[in-house]
Steps between C-alpha positions, in 0.01 A plus 500: 500500500547511878773528759533265794715537810778240502547211743652608830306825530146375442276604786778716650459872579750596229271346238293815536798717407572275204143559381569873504813445290304304241227763484752779448652307210167434333169593663304283254658170608316282747680403819442195718694379802499149353448330835371145533214622714392386844744208493800732531376845602312548830437862393365408157189716522687803636774476237246460222333824603813711440427769244815403306359151442264486201383142525505206740664163442525157654678174411373145550744210545327192639804272462760747629286567808452130581134476402564261211738214430493400131633158594200448730178537302287498815627851586347654188154557646651678799708713264187613316325578828794702633532686168136604519533611862810703417336683209182557704708656781642754255158562348376610842777761507450608138139587584632764742757658264397663168800374302542236227603154620720253307591143587855557385647149522372146531604165363512126555745219426436232241339172609694302762750785530670410172727752329479323166327704226309190386348442847123544520333807654164370622524666841656816362214539252236451767678742733536765230131462423413551867718809548402663171133444580531662844674808359258525209205495737663777704562693178130472418437681829774751409705373795793369293681634195719212389695183571848384395601133488859390562654443257497491121780298339351478153718298263788490750592175675740444792841364409504289818150477652509557875852646498589868538557725201854539367650739250405392151180319605168599339295762684169354613241612755687397812764746630866385515496442877208252486483146354446527126159368396339550843223746413554556128208485258604373155331571170401132473335479846126452537523785753525739204136435413391592854702822477353586160143445616531732797701758307203528262256526789705774668547691174126486427401602852489880437266444207287263706480750786408778259222289347378414849502867595309590182245229579442651843458844341236370259323320784489822699379692195235235441380505860488880507319504167250245628436703815445815293262318267298359788493845660378654175223238463387557858493875441297460179257267679458742788438793264244302302323381814487854636367633170226237494406567861478879461333529163314172463451320169344680202243295313435573134182401332 
């Protein structure tokens, strides 16, 4: 479990004091500032280096930031390009700070901007694949620790797709103040398969890294053993050659 500073104080000086409060309550809980990253915090690197902050975060919202219009398919390629640039920019900072990094939020609307649960998710699936792949590759380098998609609705469905939540409506992935069905992932979506695939890859990564590390160890042991063997053979040869030179060869008749 982790604590996150609430909206309104993210990136502010008093966030540091809030981190102290959390730590005094429970020193074993991880604390993040929960900021969106470079898009909202010009002091992102400085704030991430605070000793009260245990891990770094960033959010990625290509539609909210005007990089993607789901009703205009031609903007999708630009959205993917901007997403990659944004993650790469944070990667360059992560390399300088020895703390875990998590892509805390990202999501995409259904095809053509529809709020209907039955609408297709071709672009969402491709986008999820792209983002998961980038974070997984960073995790392989031990430069990322996780990624959270926004947001799981499961079996829930909006009472009035595209409208705001009202008392008595089902709880789905989208918060009450946003159009219901905007970013939700339903249990029947093809997006679920993409999520499952990368969840397995991320879960198996420690084992894969351990096996890779063990392979390197055995390679080093093998190389060292080979060098020692060659050295021993050279030594034996030199001793035999010297013995032959000094004492000659005895001939028996």
